[in-house]
GROMACS .gro file of N, CA and C in nm:
model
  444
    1UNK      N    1  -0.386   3.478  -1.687
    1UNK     CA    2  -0.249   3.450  -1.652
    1UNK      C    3  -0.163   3.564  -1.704
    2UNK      N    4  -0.080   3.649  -1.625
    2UNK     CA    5  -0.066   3.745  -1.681
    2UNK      C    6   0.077   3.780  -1.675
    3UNK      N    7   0.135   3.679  -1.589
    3UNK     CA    8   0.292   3.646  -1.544
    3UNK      C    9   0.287   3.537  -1.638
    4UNK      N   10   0.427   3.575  -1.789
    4UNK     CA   11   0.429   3.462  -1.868
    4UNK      C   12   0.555   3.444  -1.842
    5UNK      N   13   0.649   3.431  -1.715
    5UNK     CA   14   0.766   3.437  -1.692
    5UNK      C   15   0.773   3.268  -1.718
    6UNK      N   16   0.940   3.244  -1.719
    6UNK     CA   17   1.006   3.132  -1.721
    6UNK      C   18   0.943   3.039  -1.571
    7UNK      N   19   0.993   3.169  -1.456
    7UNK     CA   20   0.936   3.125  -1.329
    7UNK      C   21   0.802   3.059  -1.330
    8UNK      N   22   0.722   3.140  -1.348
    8UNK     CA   23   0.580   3.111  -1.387
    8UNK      C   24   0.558   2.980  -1.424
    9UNK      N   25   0.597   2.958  -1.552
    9UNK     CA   26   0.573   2.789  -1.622
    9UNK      C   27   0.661   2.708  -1.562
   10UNK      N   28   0.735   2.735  -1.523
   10UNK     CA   29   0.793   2.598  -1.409
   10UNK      C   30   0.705   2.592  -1.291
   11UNK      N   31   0.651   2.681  -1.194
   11UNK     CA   32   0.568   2.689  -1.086
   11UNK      C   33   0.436   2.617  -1.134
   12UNK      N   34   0.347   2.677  -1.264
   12UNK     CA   35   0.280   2.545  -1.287
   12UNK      C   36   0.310   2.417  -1.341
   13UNK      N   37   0.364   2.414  -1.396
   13UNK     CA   38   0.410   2.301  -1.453
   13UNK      C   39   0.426   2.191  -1.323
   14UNK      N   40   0.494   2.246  -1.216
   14UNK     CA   41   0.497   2.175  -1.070
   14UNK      C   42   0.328   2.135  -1.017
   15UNK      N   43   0.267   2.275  -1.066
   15UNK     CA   44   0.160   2.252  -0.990
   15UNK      C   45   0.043   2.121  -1.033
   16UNK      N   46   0.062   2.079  -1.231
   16UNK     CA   47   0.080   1.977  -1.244
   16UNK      C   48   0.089   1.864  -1.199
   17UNK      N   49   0.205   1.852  -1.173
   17UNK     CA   50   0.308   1.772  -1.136
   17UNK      C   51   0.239   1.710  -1.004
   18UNK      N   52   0.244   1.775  -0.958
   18UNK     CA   53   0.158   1.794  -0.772
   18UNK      C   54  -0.003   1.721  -0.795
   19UNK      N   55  -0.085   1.798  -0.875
   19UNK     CA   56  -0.219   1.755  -0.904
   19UNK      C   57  -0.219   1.575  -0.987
   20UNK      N   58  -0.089   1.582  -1.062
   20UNK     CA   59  -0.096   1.395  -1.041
   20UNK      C   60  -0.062   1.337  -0.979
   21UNK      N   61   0.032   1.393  -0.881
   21UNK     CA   62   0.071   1.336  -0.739
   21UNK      C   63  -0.061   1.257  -0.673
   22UNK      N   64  -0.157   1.352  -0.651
   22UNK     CA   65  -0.277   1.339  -0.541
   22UNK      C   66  -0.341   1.247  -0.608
   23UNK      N   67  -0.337   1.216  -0.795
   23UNK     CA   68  -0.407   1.165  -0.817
   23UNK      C   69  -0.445   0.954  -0.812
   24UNK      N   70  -0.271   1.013  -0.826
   24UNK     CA   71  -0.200   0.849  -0.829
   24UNK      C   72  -0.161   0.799  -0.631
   25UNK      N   73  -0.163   0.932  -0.583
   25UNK     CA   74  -0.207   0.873  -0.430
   25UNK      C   75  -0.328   0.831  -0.368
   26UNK      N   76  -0.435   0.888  -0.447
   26UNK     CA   77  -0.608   0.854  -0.408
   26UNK      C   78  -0.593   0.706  -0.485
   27UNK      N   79  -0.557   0.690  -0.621
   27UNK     CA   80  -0.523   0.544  -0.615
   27UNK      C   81  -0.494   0.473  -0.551
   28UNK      N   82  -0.371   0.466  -0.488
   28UNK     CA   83  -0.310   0.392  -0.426
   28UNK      C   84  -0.392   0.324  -0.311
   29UNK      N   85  -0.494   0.432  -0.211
   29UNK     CA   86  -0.575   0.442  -0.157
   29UNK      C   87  -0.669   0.365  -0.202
   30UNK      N   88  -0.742   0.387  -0.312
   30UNK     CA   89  -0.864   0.263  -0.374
   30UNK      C   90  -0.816   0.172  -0.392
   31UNK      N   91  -0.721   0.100  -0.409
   31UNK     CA   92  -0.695  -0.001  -0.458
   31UNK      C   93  -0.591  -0.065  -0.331
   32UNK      N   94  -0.601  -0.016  -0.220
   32UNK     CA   95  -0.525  -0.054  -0.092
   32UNK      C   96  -0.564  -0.212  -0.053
   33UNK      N   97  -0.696  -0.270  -0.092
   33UNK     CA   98  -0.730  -0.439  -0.124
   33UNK      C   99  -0.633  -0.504  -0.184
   34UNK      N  100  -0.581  -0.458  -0.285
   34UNK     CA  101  -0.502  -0.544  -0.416
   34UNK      C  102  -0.356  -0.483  -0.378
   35UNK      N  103  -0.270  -0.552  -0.309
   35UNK     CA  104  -0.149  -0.547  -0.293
   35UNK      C  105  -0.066  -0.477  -0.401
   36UNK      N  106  -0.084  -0.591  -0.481
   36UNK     CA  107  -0.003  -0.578  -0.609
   36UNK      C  108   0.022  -0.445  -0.662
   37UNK      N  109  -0.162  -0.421  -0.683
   37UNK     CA  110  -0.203  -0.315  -0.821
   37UNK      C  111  -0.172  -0.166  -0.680
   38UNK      N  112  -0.163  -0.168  -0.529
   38UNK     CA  113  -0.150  -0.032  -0.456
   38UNK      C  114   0.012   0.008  -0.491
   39UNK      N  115   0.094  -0.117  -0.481
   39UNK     CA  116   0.252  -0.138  -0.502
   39UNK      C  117   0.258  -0.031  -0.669
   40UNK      N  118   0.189  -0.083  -0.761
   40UNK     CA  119   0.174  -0.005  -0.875
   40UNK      C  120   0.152   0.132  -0.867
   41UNK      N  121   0.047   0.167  -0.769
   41UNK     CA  122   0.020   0.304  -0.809
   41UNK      C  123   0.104   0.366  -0.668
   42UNK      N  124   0.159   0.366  -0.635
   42UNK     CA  125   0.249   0.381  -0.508
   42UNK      C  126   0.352   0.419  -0.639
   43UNK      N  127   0.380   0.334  -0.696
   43UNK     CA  128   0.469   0.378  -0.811
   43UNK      C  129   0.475   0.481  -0.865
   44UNK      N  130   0.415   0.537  -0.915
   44UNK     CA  131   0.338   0.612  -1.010
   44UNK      C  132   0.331   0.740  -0.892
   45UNK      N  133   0.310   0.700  -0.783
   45UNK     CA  134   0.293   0.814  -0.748
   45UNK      C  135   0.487   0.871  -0.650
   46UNK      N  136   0.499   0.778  -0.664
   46UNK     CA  137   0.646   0.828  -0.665
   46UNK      C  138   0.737   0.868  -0.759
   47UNK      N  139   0.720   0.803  -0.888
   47UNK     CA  140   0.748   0.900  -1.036
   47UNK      C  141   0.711   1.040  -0.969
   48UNK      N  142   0.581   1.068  -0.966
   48UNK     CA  143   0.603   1.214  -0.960
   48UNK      C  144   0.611   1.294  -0.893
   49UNK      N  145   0.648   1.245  -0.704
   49UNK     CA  146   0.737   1.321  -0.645
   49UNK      C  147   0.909   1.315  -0.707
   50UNK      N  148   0.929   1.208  -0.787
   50UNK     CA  149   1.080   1.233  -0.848
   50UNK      C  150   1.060   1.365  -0.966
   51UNK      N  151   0.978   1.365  -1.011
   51UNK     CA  152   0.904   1.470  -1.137
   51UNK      C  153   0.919   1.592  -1.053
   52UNK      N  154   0.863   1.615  -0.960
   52UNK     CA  155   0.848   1.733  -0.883
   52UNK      C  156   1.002   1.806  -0.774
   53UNK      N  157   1.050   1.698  -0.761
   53UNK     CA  158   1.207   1.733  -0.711
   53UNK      C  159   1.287   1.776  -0.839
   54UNK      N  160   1.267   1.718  -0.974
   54UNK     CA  161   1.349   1.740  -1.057
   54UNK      C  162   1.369   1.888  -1.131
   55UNK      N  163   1.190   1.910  -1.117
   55UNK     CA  164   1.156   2.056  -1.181
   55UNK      C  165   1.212   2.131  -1.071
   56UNK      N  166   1.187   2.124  -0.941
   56UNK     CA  167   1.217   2.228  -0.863
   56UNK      C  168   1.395   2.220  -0.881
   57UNK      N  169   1.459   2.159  -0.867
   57UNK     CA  170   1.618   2.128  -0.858
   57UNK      C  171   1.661   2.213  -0.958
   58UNK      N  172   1.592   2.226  -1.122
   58UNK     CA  173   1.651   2.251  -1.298
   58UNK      C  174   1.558   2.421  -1.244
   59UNK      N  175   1.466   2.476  -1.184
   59UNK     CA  176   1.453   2.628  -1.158
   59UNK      C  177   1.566   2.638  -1.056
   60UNK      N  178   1.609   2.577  -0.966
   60UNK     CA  179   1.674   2.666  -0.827
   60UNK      C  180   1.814   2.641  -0.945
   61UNK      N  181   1.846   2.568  -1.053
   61UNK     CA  182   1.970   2.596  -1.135
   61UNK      C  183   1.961   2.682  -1.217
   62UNK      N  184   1.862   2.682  -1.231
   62UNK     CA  185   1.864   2.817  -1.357
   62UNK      C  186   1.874   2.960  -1.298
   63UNK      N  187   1.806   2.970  -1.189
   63UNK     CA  188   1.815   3.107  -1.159
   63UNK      C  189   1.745   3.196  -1.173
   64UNK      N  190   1.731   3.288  -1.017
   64UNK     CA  191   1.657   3.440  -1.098
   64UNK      C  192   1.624   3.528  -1.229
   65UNK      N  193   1.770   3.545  -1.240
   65UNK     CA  194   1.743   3.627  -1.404
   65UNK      C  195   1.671   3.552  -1.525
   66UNK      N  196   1.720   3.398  -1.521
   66UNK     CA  197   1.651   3.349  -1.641
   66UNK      C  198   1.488   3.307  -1.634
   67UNK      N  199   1.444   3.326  -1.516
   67UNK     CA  200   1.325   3.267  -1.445
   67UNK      C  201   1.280   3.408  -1.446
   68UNK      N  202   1.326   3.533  -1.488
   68UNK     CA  203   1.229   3.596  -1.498
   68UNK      C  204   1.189   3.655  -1.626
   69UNK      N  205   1.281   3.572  -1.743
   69UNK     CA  206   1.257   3.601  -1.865
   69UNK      C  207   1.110   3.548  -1.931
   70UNK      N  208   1.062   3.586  -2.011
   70UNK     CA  209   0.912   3.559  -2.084
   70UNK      C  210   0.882   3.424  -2.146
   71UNK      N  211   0.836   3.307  -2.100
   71UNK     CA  212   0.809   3.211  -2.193
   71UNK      C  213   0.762   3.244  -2.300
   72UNK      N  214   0.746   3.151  -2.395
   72UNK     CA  215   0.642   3.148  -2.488
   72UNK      C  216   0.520   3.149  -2.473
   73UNK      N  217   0.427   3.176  -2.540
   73UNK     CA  218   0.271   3.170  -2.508
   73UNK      C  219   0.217   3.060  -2.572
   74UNK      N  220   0.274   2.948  -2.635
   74UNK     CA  221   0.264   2.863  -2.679
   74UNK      C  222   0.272   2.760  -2.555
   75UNK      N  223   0.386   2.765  -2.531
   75UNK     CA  224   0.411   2.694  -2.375
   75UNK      C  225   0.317   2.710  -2.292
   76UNK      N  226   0.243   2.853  -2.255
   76UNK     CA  227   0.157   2.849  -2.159
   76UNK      C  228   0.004   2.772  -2.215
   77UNK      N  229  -0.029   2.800  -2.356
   77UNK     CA  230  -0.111   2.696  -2.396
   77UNK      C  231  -0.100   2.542  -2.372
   78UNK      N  232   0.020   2.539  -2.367
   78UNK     CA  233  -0.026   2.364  -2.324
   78UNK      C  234  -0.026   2.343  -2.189
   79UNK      N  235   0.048   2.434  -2.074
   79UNK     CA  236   0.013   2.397  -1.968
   79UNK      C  237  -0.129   2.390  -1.902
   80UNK      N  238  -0.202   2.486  -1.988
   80UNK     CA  239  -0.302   2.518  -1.964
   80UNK      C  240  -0.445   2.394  -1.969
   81UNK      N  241  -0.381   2.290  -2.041
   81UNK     CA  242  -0.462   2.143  -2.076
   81UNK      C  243  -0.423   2.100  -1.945
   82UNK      N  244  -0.311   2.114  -1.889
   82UNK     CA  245  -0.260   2.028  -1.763
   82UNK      C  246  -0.372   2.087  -1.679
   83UNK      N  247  -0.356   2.258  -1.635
   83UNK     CA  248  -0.454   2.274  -1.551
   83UNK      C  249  -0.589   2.226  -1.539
   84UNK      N  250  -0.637   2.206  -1.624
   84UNK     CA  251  -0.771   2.188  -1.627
   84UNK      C  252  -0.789   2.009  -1.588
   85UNK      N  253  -0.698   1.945  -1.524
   85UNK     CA  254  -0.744   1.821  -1.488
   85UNK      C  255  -0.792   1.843  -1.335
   86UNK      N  256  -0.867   1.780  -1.264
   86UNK     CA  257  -0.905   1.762  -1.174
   86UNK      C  258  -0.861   1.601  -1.098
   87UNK      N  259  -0.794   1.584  -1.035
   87UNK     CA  260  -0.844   1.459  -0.911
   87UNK      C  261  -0.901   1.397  -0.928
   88UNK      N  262  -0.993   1.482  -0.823
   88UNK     CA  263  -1.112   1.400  -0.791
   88UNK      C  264  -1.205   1.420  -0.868
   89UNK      N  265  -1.247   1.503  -0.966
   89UNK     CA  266  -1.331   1.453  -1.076
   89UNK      C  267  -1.305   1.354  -1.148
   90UNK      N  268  -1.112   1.346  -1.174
   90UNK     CA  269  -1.128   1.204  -1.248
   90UNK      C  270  -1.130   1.109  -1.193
   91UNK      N  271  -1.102   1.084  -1.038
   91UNK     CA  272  -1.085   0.958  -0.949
   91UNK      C  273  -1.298   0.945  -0.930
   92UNK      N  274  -1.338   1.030  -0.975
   92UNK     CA  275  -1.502   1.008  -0.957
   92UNK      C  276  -1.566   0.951  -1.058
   93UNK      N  277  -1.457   0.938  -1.183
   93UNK     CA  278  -1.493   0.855  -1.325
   93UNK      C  279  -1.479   0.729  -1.303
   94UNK      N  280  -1.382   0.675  -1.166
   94UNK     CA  281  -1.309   0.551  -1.186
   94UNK      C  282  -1.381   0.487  -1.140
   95UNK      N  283  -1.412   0.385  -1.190
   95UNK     CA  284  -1.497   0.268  -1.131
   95UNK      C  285  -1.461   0.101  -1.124
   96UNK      N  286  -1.357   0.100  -1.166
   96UNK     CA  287  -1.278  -0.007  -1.190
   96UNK      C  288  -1.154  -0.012  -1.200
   97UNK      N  289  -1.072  -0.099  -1.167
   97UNK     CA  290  -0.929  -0.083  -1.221
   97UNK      C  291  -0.858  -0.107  -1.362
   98UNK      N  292  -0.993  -0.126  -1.493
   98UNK     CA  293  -0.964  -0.086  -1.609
   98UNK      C  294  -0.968   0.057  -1.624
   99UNK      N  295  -1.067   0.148  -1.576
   99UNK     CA  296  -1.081   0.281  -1.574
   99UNK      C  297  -0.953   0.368  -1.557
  100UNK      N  298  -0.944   0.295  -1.441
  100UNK     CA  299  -0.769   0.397  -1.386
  100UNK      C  300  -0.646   0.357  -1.437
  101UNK      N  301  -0.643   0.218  -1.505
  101UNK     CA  302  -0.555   0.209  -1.614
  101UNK      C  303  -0.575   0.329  -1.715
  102UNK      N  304  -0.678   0.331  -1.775
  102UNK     CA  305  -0.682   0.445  -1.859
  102UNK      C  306  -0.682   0.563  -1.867
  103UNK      N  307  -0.761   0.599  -1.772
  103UNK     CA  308  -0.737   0.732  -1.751
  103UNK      C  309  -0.603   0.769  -1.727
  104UNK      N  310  -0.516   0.686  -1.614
  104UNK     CA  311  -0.358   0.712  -1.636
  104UNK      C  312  -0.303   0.718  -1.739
  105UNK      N  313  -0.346   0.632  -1.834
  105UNK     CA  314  -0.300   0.632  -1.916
  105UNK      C  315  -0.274   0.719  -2.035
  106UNK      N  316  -0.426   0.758  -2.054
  106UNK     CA  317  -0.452   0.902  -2.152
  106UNK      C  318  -0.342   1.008  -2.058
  107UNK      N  319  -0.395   0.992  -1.900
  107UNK     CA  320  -0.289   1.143  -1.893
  107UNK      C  321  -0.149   1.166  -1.878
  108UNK      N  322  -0.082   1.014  -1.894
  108UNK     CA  323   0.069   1.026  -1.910
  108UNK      C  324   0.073   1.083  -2.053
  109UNK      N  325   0.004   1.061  -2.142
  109UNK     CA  326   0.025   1.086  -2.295
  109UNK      C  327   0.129   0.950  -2.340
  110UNK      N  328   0.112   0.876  -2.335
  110UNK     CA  329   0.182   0.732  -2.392
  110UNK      C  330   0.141   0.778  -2.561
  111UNK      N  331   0.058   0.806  -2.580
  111UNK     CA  332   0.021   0.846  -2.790
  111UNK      C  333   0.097   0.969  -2.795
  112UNK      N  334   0.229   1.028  -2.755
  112UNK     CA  335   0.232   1.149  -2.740
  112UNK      C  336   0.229   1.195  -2.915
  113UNK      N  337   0.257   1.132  -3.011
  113UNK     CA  338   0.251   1.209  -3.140
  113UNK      C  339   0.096   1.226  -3.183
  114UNK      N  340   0.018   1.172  -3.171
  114UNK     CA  341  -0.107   1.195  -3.126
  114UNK      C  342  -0.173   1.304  -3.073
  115UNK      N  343  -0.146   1.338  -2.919
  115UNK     CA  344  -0.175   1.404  -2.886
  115UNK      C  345  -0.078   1.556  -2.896
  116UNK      N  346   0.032   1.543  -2.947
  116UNK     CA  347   0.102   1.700  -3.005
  116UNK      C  348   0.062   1.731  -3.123
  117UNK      N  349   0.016   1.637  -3.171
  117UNK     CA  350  -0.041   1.710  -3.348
  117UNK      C  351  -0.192   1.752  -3.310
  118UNK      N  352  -0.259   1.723  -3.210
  118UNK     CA  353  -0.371   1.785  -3.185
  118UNK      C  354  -0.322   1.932  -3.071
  119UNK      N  355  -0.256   1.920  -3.067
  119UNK     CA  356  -0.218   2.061  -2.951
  119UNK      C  357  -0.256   2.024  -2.842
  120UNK      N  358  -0.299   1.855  -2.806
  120UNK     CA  359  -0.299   1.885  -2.641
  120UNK      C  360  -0.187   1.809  -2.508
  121UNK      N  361  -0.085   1.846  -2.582
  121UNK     CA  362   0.049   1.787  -2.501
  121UNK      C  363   0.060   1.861  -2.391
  122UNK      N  364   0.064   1.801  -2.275
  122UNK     CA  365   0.065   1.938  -2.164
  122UNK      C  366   0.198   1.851  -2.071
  123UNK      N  367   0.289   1.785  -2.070
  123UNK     CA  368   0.300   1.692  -1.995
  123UNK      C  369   0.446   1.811  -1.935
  124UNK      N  370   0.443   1.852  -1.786
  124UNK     CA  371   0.475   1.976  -1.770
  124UNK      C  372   0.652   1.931  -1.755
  125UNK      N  373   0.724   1.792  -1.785
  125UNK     CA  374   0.890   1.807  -1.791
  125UNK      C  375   0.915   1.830  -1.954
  126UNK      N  376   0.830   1.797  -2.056
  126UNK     CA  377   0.866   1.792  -2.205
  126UNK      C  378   0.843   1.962  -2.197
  127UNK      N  379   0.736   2.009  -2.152
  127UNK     CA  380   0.689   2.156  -2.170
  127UNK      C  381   0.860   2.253  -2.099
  128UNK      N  382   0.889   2.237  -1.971
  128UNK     CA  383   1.003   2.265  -1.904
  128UNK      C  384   1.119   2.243  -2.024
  129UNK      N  385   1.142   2.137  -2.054
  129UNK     CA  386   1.281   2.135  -2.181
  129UNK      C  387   1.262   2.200  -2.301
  130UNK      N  388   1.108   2.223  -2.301
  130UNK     CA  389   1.135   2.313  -2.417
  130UNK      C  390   1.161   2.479  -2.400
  131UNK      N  391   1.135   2.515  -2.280
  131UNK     CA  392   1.136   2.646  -2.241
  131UNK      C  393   1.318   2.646  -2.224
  132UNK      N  394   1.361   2.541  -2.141
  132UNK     CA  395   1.481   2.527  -2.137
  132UNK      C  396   1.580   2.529  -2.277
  133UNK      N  397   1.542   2.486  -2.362
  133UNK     CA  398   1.577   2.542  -2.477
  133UNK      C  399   1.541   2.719  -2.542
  134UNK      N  400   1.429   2.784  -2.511
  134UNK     CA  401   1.395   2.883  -2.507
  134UNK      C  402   1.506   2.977  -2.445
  135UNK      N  403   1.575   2.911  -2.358
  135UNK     CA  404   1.613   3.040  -2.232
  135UNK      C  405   1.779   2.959  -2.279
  136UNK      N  406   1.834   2.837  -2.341
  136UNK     CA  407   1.959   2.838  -2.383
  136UNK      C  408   1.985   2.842  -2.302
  137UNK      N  409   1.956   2.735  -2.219
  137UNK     CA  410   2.025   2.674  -2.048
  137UNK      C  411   2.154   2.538  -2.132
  138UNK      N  412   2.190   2.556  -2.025
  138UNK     CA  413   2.303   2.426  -2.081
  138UNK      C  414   2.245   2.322  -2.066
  139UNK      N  415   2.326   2.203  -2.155
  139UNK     CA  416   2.281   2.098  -2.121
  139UNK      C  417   2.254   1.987  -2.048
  140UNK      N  418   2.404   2.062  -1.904
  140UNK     CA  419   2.356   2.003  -1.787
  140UNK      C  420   2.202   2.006  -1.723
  141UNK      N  421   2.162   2.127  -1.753
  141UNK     CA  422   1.970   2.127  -1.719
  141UNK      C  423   1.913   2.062  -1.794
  142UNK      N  424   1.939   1.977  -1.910
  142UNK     CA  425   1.834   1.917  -1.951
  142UNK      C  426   1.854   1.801  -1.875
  143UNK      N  427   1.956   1.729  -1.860
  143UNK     CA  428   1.964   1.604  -1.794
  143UNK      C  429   1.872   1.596  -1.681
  144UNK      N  430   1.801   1.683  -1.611
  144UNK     CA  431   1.720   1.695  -1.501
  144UNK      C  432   1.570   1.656  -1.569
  145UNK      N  433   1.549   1.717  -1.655
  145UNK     CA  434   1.409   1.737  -1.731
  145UNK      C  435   1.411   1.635  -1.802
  146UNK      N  436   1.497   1.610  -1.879
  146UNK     CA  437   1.463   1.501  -1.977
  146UNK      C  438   1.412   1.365  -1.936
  147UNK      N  439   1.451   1.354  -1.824
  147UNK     CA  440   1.405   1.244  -1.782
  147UNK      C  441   1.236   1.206  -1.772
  148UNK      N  442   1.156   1.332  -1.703
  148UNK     CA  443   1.048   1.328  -1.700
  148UNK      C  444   0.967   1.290  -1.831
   0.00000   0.00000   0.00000
């Protein structure tokens, strides 16, 4: 990775964003029997087209110049846990609808103090506000991010 721009970690961070999209839509899909539990992950998978409008909305505010300033390399370390999830490798773990409770679950990070004292927080709107603090955006941009 050799672009450690601002741009950069918002573009993955989306790309993220996107890869749990598909993941919580192949749900929705398995579980298209159970009304209830598709209504759930239909959910979930609309969280993160709202996740994915929000990041793109807080870059097209920030702007060129600040989007082409240098993240941290710290930042790109944790996105870098995000990348490495797969789909359909994990929708190939699921075998039940306790499974995909969990696995959702581990990858929202619900333990998040947990998983930041081990270094593997990747969750790409907390990663975005912190860069956003990096780059001393106002605080109208966090209201976009923070939410995620």
């Amino acid at each position: 990775m050799n672009d450690q721009s601002a741009g950069k970690l918002f573009e993955l961070s989306i790309l993220v964003e996107r890869m749990m999209l598909d993941y919580y839509s192949a749900l929705t899909e398995k579980f298209s029997h159970l009304p209830q539990i598709q209504t759930f992950w239909q959910g979930m998978a609309d969280d993160e087209i709202e996740h994915i409008r929000e990041l793109e909305n807080t870059r097209k505010e920030i702007g060129p110049e600040k989007l082409s300033l240098p993240a941290s390399p710290e930042l790109f370390e944790k996105i870098k846990t995000g990348l490495k999830f797969s789909a359909p490798d994990m929708l190939g773990q699921v075998k039940n609808l306790d499974d995909a409770y969990e696995f959702s679950h581990e990858l929202e990070g619900r333990d998040i103090k947990r998983r930041a004292s081990e270094g593997i927080l990747f969750i790409p709107g907390k990663i975005s506000l912190e860069l956003l603090r990096e780059l001393h955006v106002t605080p109208r941009a966090y209201a976009h991010i923070d939410r995620i």
